[in-house]
Amino acid sequence: QVQLLESGGGLVQAGGSLRLSCAASGSISSIHAMGWYRQAPGKQREVVAITSGGNTNAADSVKGRFTISRSNAKNTVTVTLQMNSLKPEDTAVYYCAARTVELNREYDYWGQGTQVTVSS
């Protein structure tokens, strides 16, 4: 199993920046991909950015503003989402996610979520 611990988030004015971090522990050797999702009130959860195998992808709505990066340590994998030029529409609960592959089966793990609020 994988445990995800998120940090960061908060309240920022439009145009500002925030950084979210997610530390994964446990069976980190089985992690295939990690990423960030978000869910705004009344909306479905949507992908923000994913990193997998050294590649990264971001939603069109955040390209050029958000950057996802991954760093590996002995017992921890950390994924960071640097968010710049924030807009009020970026307001949402942001969730870290990890997908593992074990014995040819995929498992998804989620963090507890962290609130990001962008004021206009």
Tab-separated table of N, CA and C in Angstrom:
chain	number	residue	atom	x	y	z
A	1	GLN	N	0.829	-1.202	0.000
A	1	GLN	CA	0.000	0.000	0.000
A	1	GLN	C	0.860	1.247	0.000
A	2	VAL	N	0.251	2.340	-0.391
A	2	VAL	CA	0.937	3.629	-0.448
A	2	VAL	C	0.169	4.628	0.394
A	3	GLN	N	0.896	5.398	1.185
A	3	GLN	CA	0.295	6.475	1.952
A	3	GLN	C	0.722	7.808	1.331
A	4	LEU	N	-0.215	8.720	1.235
A	4	LEU	CA	0.039	10.032	0.633
A	4	LEU	C	-0.237	11.119	1.664
A	5	LEU	N	0.734	12.009	1.815
A	5	LEU	CA	0.587	13.109	2.760
A	5	LEU	C	0.791	14.420	2.012
A	6	GLU	N	-0.255	15.207	1.952
A	6	GLU	CA	-0.220	16.468	1.220
A	6	GLU	C	0.116	17.628	2.150
A	7	SER	N	0.705	18.646	1.562
A	7	SER	CA	0.947	19.891	2.285
A	7	SER	C	0.888	21.044	1.292
A	8	GLY	N	0.700	22.219	1.827
A	8	GLY	CA	0.575	23.399	0.980
A	8	GLY	C	-0.875	23.802	0.868
A	9	GLY	N	-1.179	24.607	-0.099
A	9	GLY	CA	-2.532	25.108	-0.259
A	9	GLY	C	-2.751	26.339	0.591
A	10	GLY	N	-3.958	26.887	0.513
A	10	GLY	CA	-4.284	28.061	1.283
A	10	GLY	C	-5.008	29.096	0.449
A	11	LEU	N	-4.946	30.321	0.920
A	11	LEU	CA	-5.638	31.432	0.271
A	11	LEU	C	-4.612	32.366	-0.378
A	12	VAL	N	-4.878	32.736	-1.615
A	12	VAL	CA	-3.976	33.616	-2.340
A	12	VAL	C	-4.785	34.519	-3.260
A	13	GLN	N	-4.261	35.666	-3.551
A	13	GLN	CA	-4.923	36.567	-4.489
A	13	GLN	C	-4.644	36.140	-5.923
A	14	ALA	N	-5.533	36.512	-6.797
A	14	ALA	CA	-5.347	36.211	-8.216
A	14	ALA	C	-4.006	36.760	-8.688
A	15	GLY	N	-3.325	35.932	-9.477
A	15	GLY	CA	-1.992	36.305	-9.947
A	15	GLY	C	-0.877	35.796	-9.067
A	16	GLY	N	-1.229	35.307	-7.899
A	16	GLY	CA	-0.235	34.813	-6.965
A	16	GLY	C	0.177	33.379	-7.240
A	17	SER	N	0.995	32.848	-6.338
A	17	SER	CA	1.534	31.501	-6.499
A	17	SER	C	1.352	30.687	-5.226
A	18	LEU	N	1.252	29.401	-5.414
A	18	LEU	CA	1.218	28.446	-4.311
A	18	LEU	C	1.961	27.192	-4.740
A	19	ARG	N	2.437	26.456	-3.755
A	19	ARG	CA	3.096	25.187	-4.035
A	19	ARG	C	2.459	24.101	-3.189
A	20	LEU	N	2.086	23.029	-3.847
A	20	LEU	CA	1.549	21.858	-3.170
A	20	LEU	C	2.584	20.742	-3.221
A	21	SER	N	2.695	20.034	-2.121
A	21	SER	CA	3.600	18.889	-2.072
A	21	SER	C	2.856	17.659	-1.607
A	22	CYS	N	3.286	16.523	-2.106
A	22	CYS	CA	2.684	15.246	-1.728
A	22	CYS	C	3.808	14.246	-1.524
A	23	ALA	N	3.900	13.735	-0.316
A	23	ALA	CA	4.924	12.749	0.015
A	23	ALA	C	4.292	11.371	0.052
A	24	ALA	N	4.822	10.472	-0.743
A	24	ALA	CA	4.329	9.096	-0.791
A	24	ALA	C	5.282	8.198	-0.029
A	25	SER	N	4.708	7.317	0.766
A	25	SER	CA	5.499	6.340	1.510
A	25	SER	C	4.818	4.992	1.419
A	26	GLY	N	5.519	3.970	1.849
A	26	GLY	CA	4.980	2.616	1.754
A	26	GLY	C	5.591	1.905	0.560
A	27	SER	N	4.777	1.299	-0.253
A	27	SER	CA	5.244	0.519	-1.398
A	27	SER	C	5.554	1.425	-2.589
A	28	ILE	N	6.510	2.310	-2.399
A	28	ILE	CA	6.778	3.324	-3.418
A	28	ILE	C	7.414	2.722	-4.676
A	29	SER	N	8.023	1.561	-4.535
A	29	SER	CA	8.641	0.952	-5.719
A	29	SER	C	7.595	0.499	-6.731
A	30	SER	N	6.361	0.370	-6.297
A	30	SER	CA	5.304	-0.062	-7.200
A	30	SER	C	4.535	1.097	-7.834
A	31	ILE	N	4.944	2.325	-7.496
A	31	ILE	CA	4.246	3.490	-8.050
A	31	ILE	C	4.551	3.624	-9.537
A	32	HIS	N	3.501	3.687	-10.317
A	32	HIS	CA	3.634	3.833	-11.763
A	32	HIS	C	3.489	5.286	-12.184
A	33	ALA	N	2.597	5.988	-11.529
A	33	ALA	CA	2.342	7.389	-11.871
A	33	ALA	C	1.838	8.122	-10.637
A	34	MET	N	2.084	9.412	-10.622
A	34	MET	CA	1.545	10.271	-9.563
A	34	MET	C	1.040	11.549	-10.196
A	35	GLY	N	0.107	12.169	-9.511
A	35	GLY	CA	-0.426	13.392	-10.083
A	35	GLY	C	-1.311	14.147	-9.121
A	36	TRP	N	-1.852	15.212	-9.657
A	36	TRP	CA	-2.754	16.057	-8.898
A	36	TRP	C	-4.086	16.179	-9.629
A	37	TYR	N	-5.150	16.111	-8.859
A	37	TYR	CA	-6.504	16.320	-9.345
A	37	TYR	C	-7.121	17.438	-8.521
A	38	ARG	N	-8.219	17.973	-9.008
A	38	ARG	CA	-8.913	18.983	-8.229
A	38	ARG	C	-10.415	18.848	-8.423
A	39	GLN	N	-11.131	19.319	-7.419
A	39	GLN	CA	-12.583	19.290	-7.481
A	39	GLN	C	-13.127	20.588	-6.913
A	40	ALA	N	-13.791	21.333	-7.771
A	40	ALA	CA	-14.436	22.575	-7.360
A	40	ALA	C	-15.863	22.272	-6.914
A	41	PRO	N	-16.446	23.125	-6.110
A	41	PRO	CA	-17.820	22.893	-5.639
A	41	PRO	C	-18.786	22.713	-6.800
A	42	GLY	N	-19.564	21.642	-6.733
A	42	GLY	CA	-20.557	21.387	-7.758
A	42	GLY	C	-20.005	20.833	-9.051
A	43	LYS	N	-18.721	20.546	-9.087
A	43	LYS	CA	-18.111	20.031	-10.307
A	43	LYS	C	-17.473	18.673	-10.057
A	44	GLN	N	-17.223	17.959	-11.150
A	44	GLN	CA	-16.553	16.677	-11.041
A	44	GLN	C	-15.057	16.868	-10.818
A	45	ARG	N	-14.468	15.860	-10.227
A	45	ARG	CA	-13.030	15.884	-10.056
A	45	ARG	C	-12.356	15.818	-11.421
A	46	GLU	N	-11.326	16.617	-11.610
A	46	GLU	CA	-10.636	16.652	-12.892
A	46	GLU	C	-9.130	16.551	-12.687
A	47	VAL	N	-8.460	16.045	-13.689
A	47	VAL	CA	-7.010	15.928	-13.612
A	47	VAL	C	-6.384	17.294	-13.823
A	48	VAL	N	-5.323	17.550	-13.070
A	48	VAL	CA	-4.572	18.794	-13.212
A	48	VAL	C	-3.251	18.508	-13.918
A	49	ALA	N	-2.487	17.568	-13.369
A	49	ALA	CA	-1.194	17.230	-13.957
A	49	ALA	C	-0.775	15.848	-13.484
A	50	ILE	N	-0.051	15.145	-14.353
A	50	ILE	CA	0.383	13.776	-14.086
A	50	ILE	C	1.856	13.664	-14.421
A	51	THR	N	2.576	12.888	-13.641
A	51	THR	CA	3.944	12.545	-13.971
A	51	THR	C	4.090	11.034	-13.931
A	52	SER	N	4.715	10.501	-14.984
A	52	SER	CA	4.862	9.056	-15.088
A	52	SER	C	6.057	8.744	-15.962
A	53	GLY	N	6.961	7.936	-15.441
A	53	GLY	CA	8.104	7.518	-16.229
A	53	GLY	C	8.941	8.655	-16.762
A	54	GLY	N	9.044	9.714	-16.005
A	54	GLY	CA	9.832	10.855	-16.435
A	54	GLY	C	9.086	11.827	-17.324
A	55	ASN	N	7.891	11.463	-17.730
A	55	ASN	CA	7.067	12.352	-18.550
A	55	ASN	C	6.039	13.073	-17.696
A	56	THR	N	5.644	14.249	-18.154
A	56	THR	CA	4.613	15.013	-17.457
A	56	THR	C	3.561	15.482	-18.444
A	57	ASN	N	2.357	15.571	-17.961
A	57	ASN	CA	1.264	16.105	-18.743
A	57	ASN	C	0.403	16.974	-17.853
A	58	ALA	N	-0.121	18.035	-18.419
A	58	ALA	CA	-0.967	18.944	-17.659
A	58	ALA	C	-2.222	19.258	-18.457
A	59	ALA	N	-3.268	19.558	-17.727
A	59	ALA	CA	-4.511	19.950	-18.371
A	59	ALA	C	-4.304	21.261	-19.129
A	60	ASP	N	-5.045	21.423	-20.201
A	60	ASP	CA	-4.909	22.634	-21.005
A	60	ASP	C	-5.158	23.900	-20.179
A	61	SER	N	-6.052	23.788	-19.221
A	61	SER	CA	-6.424	24.959	-18.425
A	61	SER	C	-5.299	25.460	-17.531
A	62	VAL	N	-4.277	24.626	-17.301
A	62	VAL	CA	-3.189	25.033	-16.407
A	62	VAL	C	-1.832	25.058	-17.091
A	63	LYS	N	-1.779	24.644	-18.337
A	63	LYS	CA	-0.496	24.634	-19.057
A	63	LYS	C	0.101	26.036	-19.098
A	64	GLY	N	1.400	26.084	-18.836
A	64	GLY	CA	2.084	27.372	-18.820
A	64	GLY	C	2.004	28.076	-17.485
A	65	ARG	N	1.150	27.570	-16.589
A	65	ARG	CA	1.019	28.187	-15.262
A	65	ARG	C	1.409	27.214	-14.139
A	66	PHE	N	1.077	25.964	-14.306
A	66	PHE	CA	1.359	24.955	-13.282
A	66	PHE	C	2.473	24.032	-13.776
A	67	THR	N	3.310	23.624	-12.848
A	67	THR	CA	4.386	22.690	-13.169
A	67	THR	C	4.407	21.576	-12.142
A	68	ILE	N	4.427	20.351	-12.629
A	68	ILE	CA	4.516	19.197	-11.748
A	68	ILE	C	5.923	18.641	-11.810
A	69	SER	N	6.445	18.245	-10.663
A	69	SER	CA	7.771	17.650	-10.615
A	69	SER	C	7.790	16.551	-9.575
A	70	ARG	N	8.750	15.656	-9.739
A	70	ARG	CA	8.844	14.492	-8.846
A	70	ARG	C	10.277	14.354	-8.376
A	71	SER	N	10.442	14.023	-7.116
A	71	SER	CA	11.769	13.743	-6.580
A	71	SER	C	11.706	12.456	-5.781
A	72	ASN	N	12.763	11.675	-5.886
A	72	ASN	CA	12.826	10.372	-5.227
A	72	ASN	C	13.867	10.378	-4.120
A	73	ALA	N	13.493	9.851	-2.973
A	73	ALA	CA	14.430	9.629	-1.881
A	73	ALA	C	14.386	8.140	-1.540
A	74	LYS	N	15.137	7.761	-0.555
A	74	LYS	CA	15.260	6.334	-0.239
A	74	LYS	C	13.907	5.703	0.073
A	75	ASN	N	13.133	6.337	0.913
A	75	ASN	CA	11.865	5.748	1.345
A	75	ASN	C	10.661	6.607	1.005
A	76	THR	N	10.883	7.652	0.228
A	76	THR	CA	9.790	8.585	-0.051
A	76	THR	C	9.871	9.078	-1.488
A	77	VAL	N	8.720	9.241	-2.082
A	77	VAL	CA	8.617	9.927	-3.367
A	77	VAL	C	7.782	11.183	-3.133
A	78	THR	N	8.275	12.308	-3.597
A	78	THR	CA	7.560	13.567	-3.419
A	78	THR	C	7.192	14.159	-4.770
A	79	VAL	N	5.932	14.525	-4.890
A	79	VAL	CA	5.464	15.200	-6.091
A	79	VAL	C	5.026	16.609	-5.709
A	80	THR	N	5.530	17.562	-6.455
A	80	THR	CA	5.244	18.967	-6.169
A	80	THR	C	4.487	19.591	-7.319
A	81	LEU	N	3.516	20.391	-6.986
A	81	LEU	CA	2.776	21.146	-7.994
A	81	LEU	C	3.011	22.626	-7.727
A	82	GLN	N	3.780	23.252	-8.584
A	82	GLN	CA	4.022	24.689	-8.484
A	82	GLN	C	2.956	25.396	-9.303
A	83	MET	N	2.192	26.235	-8.648
A	83	MET	CA	1.075	26.906	-9.296
A	83	MET	C	1.341	28.411	-9.339
A	84	ASN	N	1.471	28.930	-10.532
A	84	ASN	CA	1.721	30.365	-10.725
A	84	ASN	C	0.559	31.000	-11.471
A	85	SER	N	0.510	32.300	-11.416
A	85	SER	CA	-0.542	33.055	-12.119
A	85	SER	C	-1.919	32.482	-11.821
A	86	LEU	N	-2.174	32.263	-10.565
A	86	LEU	CA	-3.430	31.630	-10.162
A	86	LEU	C	-4.625	32.505	-10.495
A	87	LYS	N	-5.712	31.836	-10.826
A	87	LYS	CA	-6.955	32.499	-11.189
A	87	LYS	C	-8.056	32.051	-10.236
A	88	PRO	N	-9.098	32.844	-10.081
A	88	PRO	CA	-10.201	32.432	-9.205
A	88	PRO	C	-10.783	31.079	-9.600
A	89	GLU	N	-10.776	30.756	-10.875
A	89	GLU	CA	-11.309	29.468	-11.309
A	89	GLU	C	-10.424	28.292	-10.939
A	90	ASP	N	-9.255	28.549	-10.406
A	90	ASP	CA	-8.405	27.477	-9.889
A	90	ASP	C	-8.820	27.064	-8.479
A	91	THR	N	-9.742	27.786	-7.907
A	91	THR	CA	-10.214	27.460	-6.561
A	91	THR	C	-10.848	26.076	-6.543
A	92	ALA	N	-10.349	25.229	-5.664
A	92	ALA	CA	-10.832	23.843	-5.583
A	92	ALA	C	-10.114	23.136	-4.443
A	93	VAL	N	-10.583	21.944	-4.156
A	93	VAL	CA	-9.821	21.046	-3.297
A	93	VAL	C	-8.908	20.238	-4.209
A	94	TYR	N	-7.633	20.245	-3.903
A	94	TYR	CA	-6.641	19.559	-4.716
A	94	TYR	C	-6.257	18.252	-4.034
A	95	TYR	N	-6.252	17.191	-4.821
A	95	TYR	CA	-5.950	15.858	-4.316
A	95	TYR	C	-4.708	15.295	-5.002
A	96	CYS	N	-3.846	14.748	-4.210
A	96	CYS	CA	-2.715	13.990	-4.733
A	96	CYS	C	-3.175	12.558	-4.988
A	97	ALA	N	-2.656	11.963	-6.038
A	97	ALA	CA	-3.024	10.588	-6.369
A	97	ALA	C	-1.800	9.812	-6.815
A	98	ALA	N	-1.836	8.538	-6.549
A	98	ALA	CA	-0.769	7.638	-6.985
A	98	ALA	C	-1.392	6.364	-7.539
A	99	ARG	N	-0.823	5.896	-8.623
A	99	ARG	CA	-1.273	4.631	-9.209
A	99	ARG	C	-0.120	3.639	-9.118
A	100	THR	N	-0.417	2.490	-8.563
A	100	THR	CA	0.585	1.444	-8.478
A	100	THR	C	0.192	0.279	-9.368
A	101	VAL	N	1.186	-0.475	-9.764
A	101	VAL	CA	0.953	-1.701	-10.527
A	101	VAL	C	1.582	-2.831	-9.735
A	102	GLU	N	0.736	-3.734	-9.299
A	102	GLU	CA	1.205	-4.864	-8.500
A	102	GLU	C	0.576	-6.140	-9.036
A	103	LEU	N	1.429	-7.063	-9.437
A	103	LEU	CA	0.941	-8.331	-9.992
A	103	LEU	C	-0.056	-8.078	-11.115
A	104	ASN	N	0.314	-7.144	-11.980
A	104	ASN	CA	-0.483	-6.816	-13.167
A	104	ASN	C	-1.836	-6.207	-12.856
A	105	ARG	N	-2.014	-5.733	-11.648
A	105	ARG	CA	-3.251	-5.047	-11.289
A	105	ARG	C	-2.915	-3.623	-10.884
A	106	GLU	N	-3.804	-2.706	-11.232
A	106	GLU	CA	-3.604	-1.305	-10.897
A	106	GLU	C	-4.405	-0.940	-9.656
A	107	TYR	N	-3.792	-0.111	-8.819
A	107	TYR	CA	-4.446	0.390	-7.614
A	107	TYR	C	-4.262	1.900	-7.566
A	108	ASP	N	-5.291	2.583	-7.181
A	108	ASP	CA	-5.234	4.034	-7.050
A	108	ASP	C	-5.335	4.431	-5.579
A	109	TYR	N	-4.487	5.365	-5.195
A	109	TYR	CA	-4.483	5.890	-3.841
A	109	TYR	C	-4.671	7.390	-3.902
A	110	TRP	N	-5.343	7.913	-2.892
A	110	TRP	CA	-5.655	9.333	-2.857
A	110	TRP	C	-5.236	9.967	-1.534
A	111	GLY	N	-4.797	11.220	-1.629
A	111	GLY	CA	-4.551	11.985	-0.429
A	111	GLY	C	-5.845	12.529	0.137
A	112	GLN	N	-5.736	13.228	1.255
A	112	GLN	CA	-6.933	13.705	1.940
A	112	GLN	C	-7.483	14.982	1.309
A	113	GLY	N	-6.709	15.619	0.461
A	113	GLY	CA	-7.137	16.852	-0.184
A	113	GLY	C	-6.692	18.080	0.574
A	114	THR	N	-6.388	19.113	-0.180
A	114	THR	CA	-6.003	20.380	0.423
A	114	THR	C	-6.702	21.514	-0.337
A	115	GLN	N	-7.212	22.459	0.421
A	115	GLN	CA	-8.002	23.537	-0.185
A	115	GLN	C	-7.099	24.620	-0.768
A	116	VAL	N	-7.412	25.004	-1.991
A	116	VAL	CA	-6.771	26.150	-2.624
A	116	VAL	C	-7.870	27.148	-2.964
A	117	THR	N	-7.729	28.353	-2.451
A	117	THR	CA	-8.716	29.400	-2.713
A	117	THR	C	-8.011	30.608	-3.311
A	118	VAL	N	-8.494	31.025	-4.463
A	118	VAL	CA	-7.912	32.177	-5.148
A	118	VAL	C	-8.954	33.289	-5.178
A	119	SER	N	-8.623	34.378	-4.551
A	119	SER	CA	-9.559	35.506	-4.489
A	119	SER	C	-9.301	36.477	-5.644
A	120	SER	N	-10.376	37.103	-6.090
A	120	SER	CA	-10.247	38.030	-7.230
A	120	SER	C	-9.960	39.448	-6.772
